[in-house]
Short mmCIF file of C-alpha atoms and ligand atoms in Angstrom, two decimals:
data_model
loop_
_atom_site.label_atom_id
_atom_site.label_comp_id
_atom_site.label_asym_id
_atom_site.label_seq_id
_atom_site.Cartn_x
_atom_site.Cartn_y
_atom_site.Cartn_z
CA MET A 4 91.39 105.61 127.68
CA PRO A 5 91.44 109.44 127.93
CA LEU A 6 94.47 111.69 128.38
CA LEU A 7 96.01 111.22 131.82
CA ARG A 8 96.52 114.83 132.90
CA SER A 9 99.91 115.64 134.35
CA ARG A 10 101.28 118.23 136.77
CA LEU A 11 103.64 119.11 133.88
CA ALA A 12 101.51 121.30 131.62
CA ALA A 13 103.54 120.47 128.48
CA ALA A 14 102.55 116.81 128.83
CA ASN A 15 98.86 117.75 128.46
CA ASP A 16 99.31 119.28 125.00
CA PRO A 17 97.39 116.95 122.61
CA ALA A 18 100.26 117.28 120.13
CA SER A 19 102.92 116.13 122.63
CA PRO A 20 104.34 112.69 121.85
CA PHE A 21 105.04 112.17 125.55
CA PRO A 22 101.90 112.54 127.70
CA LEU A 23 101.61 110.79 131.08
CA ASN A 24 99.96 107.88 129.21
CA ASN A 25 103.27 107.21 127.44
CA LEU A 26 106.35 107.53 129.73
CA PRO A 27 108.85 105.94 127.34
CA TYR A 28 112.24 104.98 128.78
CA GLY A 29 115.65 105.96 127.48
CA VAL A 30 119.21 106.84 128.46
CA PHE A 31 120.36 110.45 128.57
CA SER A 32 123.13 112.71 129.77
CA THR A 33 123.61 116.44 130.16
CA GLU A 34 126.77 118.52 129.80
CA GLY A 35 129.33 117.09 132.19
CA THR A 36 127.17 114.25 133.57
CA ALA A 37 127.26 110.51 132.95
CA PRO A 38 124.55 108.71 130.95
CA ARG A 39 121.71 107.33 133.10
CA CYS A 40 118.11 106.19 132.71
CA GLY A 41 115.26 108.61 132.15
CA ALA A 42 111.65 108.75 131.07
CA ALA A 43 110.21 111.35 128.68
CA LEU A 44 107.27 113.44 129.90
CA GLY A 45 106.07 116.50 127.97
CA ASP A 46 109.11 118.65 127.24
CA SER A 47 111.17 117.09 130.05
CA VAL A 48 113.22 114.06 130.89
CA ILE A 49 112.53 112.56 134.31
CA ASP A 50 115.88 111.65 135.88
CA LEU A 51 115.05 108.19 137.18
CA GLU A 52 118.39 107.85 138.96
CA ALA A 53 117.61 111.00 140.96
CA LEU A 54 114.15 109.69 141.91
CA GLU A 55 115.60 106.31 142.82
CA ALA A 56 118.33 107.92 144.97
CA ALA A 57 115.63 109.92 146.78
CA GLY A 58 113.75 106.68 147.49
CA MET A 59 110.77 107.77 145.39
CA ILE A 60 110.78 104.88 142.91
CA ASP A 61 111.82 101.29 143.53
CA ALA A 62 112.48 98.57 140.96
CA GLY A 63 113.52 96.11 143.67
CA ALA A 64 117.22 96.90 143.21
CA PRO A 65 119.12 100.02 142.16
CA VAL A 66 118.94 99.98 138.36
CA PHE A 67 118.51 103.51 137.02
CA GLY A 68 122.09 104.77 137.42
CA ALA A 69 123.14 102.39 134.65
CA ALA A 70 123.93 103.70 131.17
CA ALA A 71 121.44 101.17 129.73
CA LEU A 72 117.90 100.03 130.53
CA ASN A 73 118.98 96.37 130.71
CA PRO A 74 119.17 96.10 134.54
CA PHE A 75 115.64 97.55 134.81
CA MET A 76 114.36 95.37 131.97
CA ALA A 77 115.78 92.28 133.67
CA ARG A 78 113.71 93.00 136.83
CA GLY A 79 110.62 91.73 135.00
CA LYS A 80 107.00 92.66 134.51
CA ASP A 81 106.03 93.23 138.14
CA ALA A 82 108.84 95.77 138.61
CA TRP A 83 107.94 97.44 135.29
CA ALA A 84 104.30 97.79 136.40
CA ARG A 85 105.24 99.07 139.87
CA VAL A 86 107.60 101.77 138.57
CA ARG A 87 105.14 102.88 135.89
CA ALA A 88 102.25 103.14 138.37
CA ARG A 89 104.45 105.09 140.79
CA LEU A 90 105.64 107.52 138.10
CA GLN A 91 102.08 108.08 136.90
CA ALA A 92 100.98 108.82 140.49
CA LEU A 93 103.93 111.13 141.12
CA PHE A 94 103.39 113.19 137.98
CA THR A 95 99.60 113.22 137.86
CA GLU A 96 97.81 116.57 137.88
CA GLY A 97 97.21 117.75 141.44
CA CYS A 98 100.02 115.71 143.00
CA ILE A 99 101.98 118.00 145.30
CA GLU A 100 104.56 115.48 146.48
CA SER A 101 107.83 117.41 146.27
CA LEU A 102 110.43 116.24 143.79
CA PRO A 103 114.21 116.36 144.13
CA GLY A 104 115.50 119.60 142.60
CA ASP A 105 117.33 117.71 139.86
CA ALA A 106 114.49 115.34 138.90
CA LEU A 107 113.44 117.12 135.71
CA ILE A 108 115.74 118.05 132.85
CA PRO A 109 114.58 119.99 129.78
CA LEU A 110 114.38 117.54 126.88
CA GLU A 111 116.22 120.03 124.65
CA SER A 112 119.30 119.98 126.88
CA ALA A 113 119.44 116.18 127.16
CA ARG A 114 121.71 114.13 124.92
CA LEU A 115 120.07 110.81 124.09
CA HIS A 116 122.11 107.62 123.93
CA MET A 117 121.47 103.99 122.99
CA PRO A 118 118.58 103.10 125.32
CA PHE A 119 119.72 99.54 125.98
CA THR A 120 122.62 97.28 125.23
CA VAL A 121 121.54 95.08 122.33
CA ALA A 122 122.22 91.47 123.32
CA GLU A 123 121.51 90.07 119.87
CA TYR A 124 119.56 91.32 116.89
CA THR A 125 117.19 89.23 114.79
CA ASP A 126 115.28 90.55 111.81
CA PHE A 127 111.97 89.13 110.65
CA TYR A 128 110.16 89.35 107.32
CA ALA A 129 106.59 89.47 108.56
CA GLY A 130 104.92 92.11 106.40
CA ARG A 131 102.89 90.44 103.71
CA ASN A 132 102.76 93.40 101.31
CA HIS A 133 106.52 93.89 101.60
CA ALA A 134 107.32 90.19 101.20
CA PHE A 135 105.04 90.00 98.17
CA ASN A 136 106.43 93.14 96.52
CA VAL A 137 110.05 92.12 97.04
CA GLY A 138 109.25 88.57 95.93
CA VAL A 139 107.73 89.86 92.68
CA MET A 140 110.86 91.88 91.95
CA PHE A 141 113.36 89.15 92.90
CA ARG A 142 111.52 86.02 91.68
CA GLY A 143 108.39 87.02 89.76
CA PRO A 144 104.71 87.09 90.85
CA GLU A 145 104.20 83.29 90.74
CA ASN A 146 106.91 82.66 93.35
CA ALA A 147 106.61 85.95 95.22
CA LEU A 148 105.63 84.56 98.62
CA PRO A 149 107.84 81.61 99.58
CA PRO A 150 105.77 78.44 100.27
CA ASN A 151 106.48 78.61 104.03
CA TRP A 152 105.62 82.30 104.43
CA LEU A 153 101.96 81.95 105.50
CA HIS A 154 102.87 79.30 108.10
CA ILE A 155 106.05 80.48 109.78
CA PRO A 156 107.51 83.86 110.80
CA ILE A 157 110.70 83.92 108.67
CA GLY A 158 113.75 85.65 110.10
CA TYR A 159 117.54 85.70 110.13
CA ASN A 160 120.13 86.37 112.82
CA GLY A 161 121.51 89.86 112.31
CA ARG A 162 124.25 91.90 113.95
CA ALA A 163 123.97 93.61 117.35
CA SER A 164 127.34 95.34 116.91
CA THR A 165 126.06 97.85 114.37
CA VAL A 166 122.72 98.73 115.95
CA VAL A 167 123.02 102.48 116.56
CA VAL A 168 120.88 105.19 118.08
CA SER A 169 119.03 107.80 116.02
CA GLY A 170 121.32 110.58 114.82
CA THR A 171 124.29 108.30 114.15
CA PRO A 172 125.45 108.72 110.53
CA VAL A 173 125.49 105.69 108.25
CA THR A 174 128.45 105.06 105.93
CA ARG A 175 127.61 103.72 102.49
CA PRO A 176 128.79 100.10 102.51
CA LEU A 177 131.27 98.46 100.18
CA GLY A 178 130.59 95.02 98.85
CA GLN A 179 130.29 92.53 96.06
CA MET A 180 127.46 92.86 93.60
CA LYS A 181 126.46 91.78 90.15
CA PRO A 182 124.70 94.75 88.51
CA HIS A 183 121.69 94.03 86.34
CA GLY A 184 122.79 93.01 82.84
CA SER A 185 126.44 92.66 83.88
CA GLU A 186 128.27 89.47 82.96
CA THR A 187 130.45 89.54 86.01
CA HIS A 188 130.44 90.45 89.68
CA ILE A 189 132.20 93.62 90.87
CA PHE A 190 133.39 95.22 94.11
CA GLY A 191 132.67 98.78 95.17
CA PRO A 192 130.31 101.14 96.99
CA CYS A 193 126.67 100.03 97.16
CA ARG A 194 124.62 101.72 94.44
CA ARG A 195 121.20 100.68 95.66
CA LEU A 196 121.19 101.84 99.27
CA ASP A 197 117.80 101.58 100.93
CA ILE A 198 115.86 101.85 104.19
CA GLU A 199 113.36 99.52 105.81
CA LEU A 200 110.64 100.94 108.03
CA GLU A 201 110.26 98.53 110.94
CA MET A 202 109.24 98.31 114.54
CA GLY A 203 111.92 97.17 116.98
CA ILE A 204 110.74 94.72 119.63
CA VAL A 205 112.71 94.93 122.89
CA VAL A 206 112.90 91.71 124.89
CA GLY A 207 112.73 92.37 128.63
CA THR A 208 113.10 88.89 130.09
CA GLY A 209 114.29 85.75 128.38
CA ASN A 210 114.06 81.99 128.63
CA GLU A 211 116.52 79.24 129.38
CA MET A 212 118.07 77.29 126.53
CA GLY A 213 115.88 74.27 125.80
CA ARG A 214 112.89 75.82 127.65
CA PRO A 215 110.61 77.50 125.05
CA MET A 216 107.76 79.87 125.84
CA THR A 217 104.17 80.17 124.69
CA VAL A 218 102.83 83.12 122.72
CA ALA A 219 101.22 84.42 125.95
CA GLU A 220 104.50 84.07 127.86
CA ALA A 221 106.37 85.75 125.01
CA ASP A 222 103.90 88.64 125.17
CA GLU A 223 104.69 89.06 128.88
CA ALA A 224 108.44 88.97 128.20
CA ILE A 225 108.31 91.95 125.82
CA PHE A 226 109.41 95.18 127.52
CA GLY A 227 108.57 97.59 124.73
CA PHE A 228 108.94 98.86 121.20
CA CYS A 229 111.04 101.38 119.29
CA LEU A 230 111.30 102.56 115.70
CA LEU A 231 113.85 100.64 113.65
CA ASN A 232 115.45 101.44 110.30
CA ASP A 233 117.00 98.30 108.83
CA TRP A 234 119.34 99.93 106.29
CA SER A 235 119.76 97.64 103.30
CA ALA A 236 122.20 97.37 100.38
CA ARG A 237 119.92 95.96 97.69
CA ASP A 238 122.58 95.23 95.05
CA ILE A 239 124.76 93.40 97.59
CA GLN A 240 121.66 91.59 98.89
CA ALA A 241 120.51 90.44 95.43
CA TRP A 242 123.90 88.82 94.72
CA GLU A 243 124.56 87.25 98.13
CA TYR A 244 121.16 86.27 99.53
CA GLN A 245 120.72 82.76 98.15
CA PRO A 246 120.59 80.34 99.86
CA LEU A 247 121.30 81.66 103.39
CA GLY A 248 119.62 85.09 103.31
CA PRO A 249 121.03 88.58 103.88
CA PHE A 250 124.58 88.89 105.21
CA GLN A 251 126.69 91.98 104.34
CA ALA A 252 123.62 93.68 102.83
CA LYS A 253 122.18 94.23 106.30
CA ALA A 254 125.22 94.09 108.60
CA PHE A 255 126.55 97.65 108.22
CA ALA A 256 123.91 99.57 110.20
CA THR A 257 120.53 99.35 111.92
CA SER A 258 119.18 102.52 113.54
CA ILE A 259 116.73 102.67 116.45
CA SER A 260 114.87 105.53 118.10
CA PRO A 261 116.17 106.64 121.52
CA TRP A 262 112.92 106.07 123.42
CA VAL A 263 111.48 102.64 124.19
CA VAL A 264 107.69 102.86 124.35
CA THR A 265 106.50 100.29 126.87
CA LYS A 266 104.03 97.57 126.07
CA ALA A 267 101.95 98.98 128.93
CA ALA A 268 101.61 102.32 127.13
CA LEU A 269 100.45 100.55 123.98
CA GLU A 270 97.82 98.36 125.72
CA PRO A 271 94.89 100.62 124.63
CA PHE A 272 96.03 100.20 121.01
CA ARG A 273 96.06 96.41 120.79
CA CYS A 274 94.22 95.11 117.74
CA ALA A 275 93.67 91.94 115.77
CA PRO A 276 96.16 90.92 113.07
CA PRO A 277 95.11 90.70 109.40
CA GLU A 278 92.91 87.76 108.40
CA ARG A 279 94.78 84.44 108.42
CA GLU A 280 94.87 82.69 105.07
CA PHE A 281 95.66 79.34 106.69
CA GLU A 282 95.18 78.41 110.31
CA LEU A 283 98.52 78.59 112.11
CA LEU A 284 99.93 75.65 114.04
CA PRO A 285 98.69 75.61 117.64
CA TYR A 286 101.96 76.89 119.19
CA LEU A 287 101.61 80.09 117.10
CA ARG A 288 97.95 80.80 117.87
CA GLU A 289 97.33 83.99 119.80
CA PRO A 290 95.21 84.00 122.96
CA GLY A 291 94.03 87.55 122.21
CA PRO A 292 94.71 90.55 119.96
CA MET A 293 98.48 90.94 119.76
CA SER A 294 98.92 93.52 117.02
CA TYR A 295 99.12 97.25 117.68
CA ASP A 296 97.60 100.23 115.90
CA VAL A 297 100.65 102.47 115.46
CA LYS A 298 100.80 105.01 112.66
CA LEU A 299 104.15 105.27 110.91
CA GLU A 300 105.72 107.57 108.36
CA VAL A 301 108.98 107.99 106.45
CA LEU A 302 110.54 111.35 105.58
CA MET A 303 113.43 112.07 103.24
CA ARG A 304 115.57 115.22 103.23
CA PRO A 305 118.30 115.66 100.63
CA GLU A 306 121.49 117.43 101.69
CA GLY A 307 120.93 121.18 102.03
CA ALA A 308 117.14 121.00 101.73
CA ALA A 309 115.24 123.08 104.27
CA LYS A 310 112.34 120.66 104.46
CA ALA A 311 111.88 116.92 104.39
CA THR A 312 109.34 115.22 102.10
CA ARG A 313 107.05 112.54 103.49
CA ILE A 314 107.50 109.61 101.12
CA ALA A 315 105.43 106.90 102.85
CA HIS A 316 102.90 106.32 105.60
CA THR A 317 101.58 103.03 106.95
CA ASN A 318 100.60 101.23 110.16
CA TYR A 319 102.18 98.53 112.34
CA ASN A 320 98.83 96.70 112.28
CA GLU A 321 99.64 95.58 108.70
CA MET A 322 102.01 92.89 110.04
CA TYR A 323 100.91 89.30 109.49
CA TYR A 324 102.80 88.02 112.54
CA SER A 325 102.79 89.78 115.92
CA ALA A 326 105.81 90.52 118.10
CA ALA A 327 104.69 87.85 120.58
CA GLN A 328 104.41 85.24 117.82
CA GLN A 329 107.87 86.14 116.55
CA LEU A 330 109.42 85.89 120.02
CA CYS A 331 107.62 82.59 120.72
CA HIS A 332 108.75 81.18 117.37
CA HIS A 333 112.33 82.36 117.98
CA ALA A 334 112.53 80.39 121.24
CA ILE A 335 110.43 77.35 120.29
CA GLY A 336 113.36 75.28 119.03
CA GLY A 337 115.26 75.81 122.27
CA CYS A 338 117.01 79.09 121.51
CA ALA A 339 117.68 81.12 124.66
CA MET A 340 116.38 84.69 124.43
CA ARG A 341 117.97 87.27 126.68
CA THR A 342 117.29 90.67 128.22
CA GLY A 343 118.17 93.23 125.56
CA ASP A 344 117.49 91.05 122.54
CA LEU A 345 116.14 93.16 119.69
CA LEU A 346 113.75 91.79 117.08
CA GLY A 347 113.00 93.70 113.88
CA SER A 348 109.35 93.30 112.91
CA GLY A 349 110.12 93.14 109.19
CA THR A 350 109.43 95.95 106.75
CA ILE A 351 105.99 97.45 107.24
CA SER A 352 104.27 98.14 103.93
CA GLY A 353 100.57 98.72 103.42
CA PRO A 354 98.50 97.83 100.36
CA GLU A 355 98.96 101.05 98.35
CA LYS A 356 102.03 102.56 96.72
CA GLU A 357 102.08 105.41 99.28
CA ASN A 358 102.20 102.81 102.09
CA ARG A 359 105.46 101.15 101.06
CA GLY A 360 108.13 100.99 103.75
CA SER A 361 111.23 100.69 101.54
CA LEU A 362 112.62 102.60 98.56
CA LEU A 363 112.97 99.29 96.70
CA GLU A 364 109.18 99.08 96.68
CA ILE A 365 108.51 102.81 96.23
CA CYS A 366 110.71 103.03 93.10
CA TRP A 367 109.87 99.44 92.10
CA GLY A 368 113.43 98.23 91.81
CA GLY A 369 114.61 101.49 90.24
CA LYS A 370 112.04 101.54 87.41
CA GLU A 371 109.83 104.29 88.88
CA PRO A 372 111.84 107.28 90.21
CA PHE A 373 109.91 109.52 92.60
CA THR A 374 110.07 113.29 93.07
CA LEU A 375 110.71 115.13 96.32
CA GLU A 376 109.26 118.52 97.25
CA THR A 377 112.65 120.06 96.37
CA GLY A 378 112.12 118.93 92.77
CA GLU A 379 114.91 116.34 93.03
CA THR A 380 114.20 112.78 91.99
CA ARG A 381 115.31 109.59 93.68
CA THR A 382 115.30 105.87 93.29
CA PHE A 383 117.76 104.80 96.02
CA LEU A 384 119.68 106.87 98.59
CA GLU A 385 122.28 109.46 97.62
CA ASP A 386 125.10 110.57 99.91
CA GLY A 387 123.87 113.31 102.24
CA ASP A 388 120.25 112.11 102.24
CA GLU A 389 118.70 112.14 105.70
CA MET A 390 115.95 109.63 106.48
CA THR A 391 113.53 110.04 109.38
CA LEU A 392 111.04 107.49 110.71
CA ARG A 393 108.18 108.65 112.92
CA GLY A 394 105.50 106.73 114.77
CA TRP A 395 102.64 107.30 117.16
CA ALA A 396 99.49 105.66 118.46
CA GLU A 397 96.50 107.99 118.23
CA GLY A 398 94.47 108.12 121.46
CA ASP A 399 91.38 110.14 122.27
CA GLY A 400 92.91 113.62 122.64
CA TYR A 401 96.48 112.41 123.07
CA ARG A 402 99.28 110.58 121.28
CA VAL A 403 101.63 107.89 122.44
CA GLY A 404 104.64 108.97 120.38
CA PHE A 405 107.84 107.12 119.55
CA GLY A 406 109.82 110.26 118.71
CA GLU A 407 112.07 109.98 115.67
CA CYS A 408 114.64 107.63 114.21
CA VAL A 409 117.03 109.65 112.04
CA GLY A 410 120.06 108.70 109.96
CA ARG A 411 122.09 110.46 107.29
CA ILE A 412 124.16 108.80 104.59
CA LEU A 413 127.90 109.43 104.49
CA PRO A 414 129.99 108.58 101.42
CA ALA A 415 131.59 105.14 101.16
CA PRO A 416 135.07 104.72 102.69
CA PRO A 417 137.78 106.34 100.53
CA GLU A 418 139.25 104.21 97.76
CA ARG A 419 142.33 102.23 98.65
CA ASP A 420 144.10 99.12 97.52
CA TRP A 421 142.27 96.36 99.41
CA SER A 422 144.70 93.76 98.06
CA ALA A 423 147.65 95.39 99.82
CA1 LIG B 5 114.44 94.01 107.48
#
């Protein structure tokens, strides 16, 4: 598919993350106005509430004045397609249909909020390179991949309460840990604070309890995708994770990007998943290509540094299980999925060292410090470090961009007597 040329010149710049092909949805406000739904186009935000009030777009019910995309997401795939087609027609090059005076807001003057209310958050572990690398470090190469891994998308139920939008600072967590070589467990600030580069899968429409869905139905229920940083406390994780998986190590923060890129915008970038080692059970088989070719990168900027250093780059197409498979599997036992459920893809690491999506892998458990362009070295995160995730699908002369997912580390809570 070529670039869809827009009446907004900035959207036709090949470097713009937000051409007319993209139209990601989010929630924004301007000085003195309430948060409402918008779509990014070029260097502007389209005020969807203003277009809806003028009768120019119609989701079947008034939905865009809400401070979350959930009401629109709940309208379902026909409404999503109708609104997208209408917006593309309205903003195509040559369209002279007049717009309400307040329909376009400069992106730079918009404040971006959480794009949707997270109903529940589930995190998967579907990247083979990541699962293997972490398994080698935690259990040794012989037991690196758990015996179920090639047959089932493994996940755990996370916390929706601490999913935050890009730009929200992240406080270093406190917790229990048993440092390497130590005889006893201790309490204190996490010393091995990490990131996980993931894709966030945004569920648009759900299923009733006890009424599972197929992979194809799950694919249709997905509204879109965002960048997701699953902040991780590795020392807390290593001590607590057996036998029920991560708990406090992952509960303190998960950051997402402010724009939700629709599944429709990613259609031209669908691709096949990696080769299957074993045939999957029939309920998990995909009726077509369900992976996506999305380039991803991680940048790190220490406090005070003028420039960030790119420390990793990889691709969403590395994932062994697709978003549709994960959603299908999540519901197959009878679990009800709801509008606004967020699934983390699992950490996305490629085959090479430069493709690793977590510091744990990049510094190999702390054994291999790496050097930033400032000359500083790192293993895990220091206070003041700012981490940025970026992603985009590369079209022919255009990009479908995800924008950025940024978070900066604040020091742990001040010391106090927790026994008081
Ligand atoms: Ca994760």
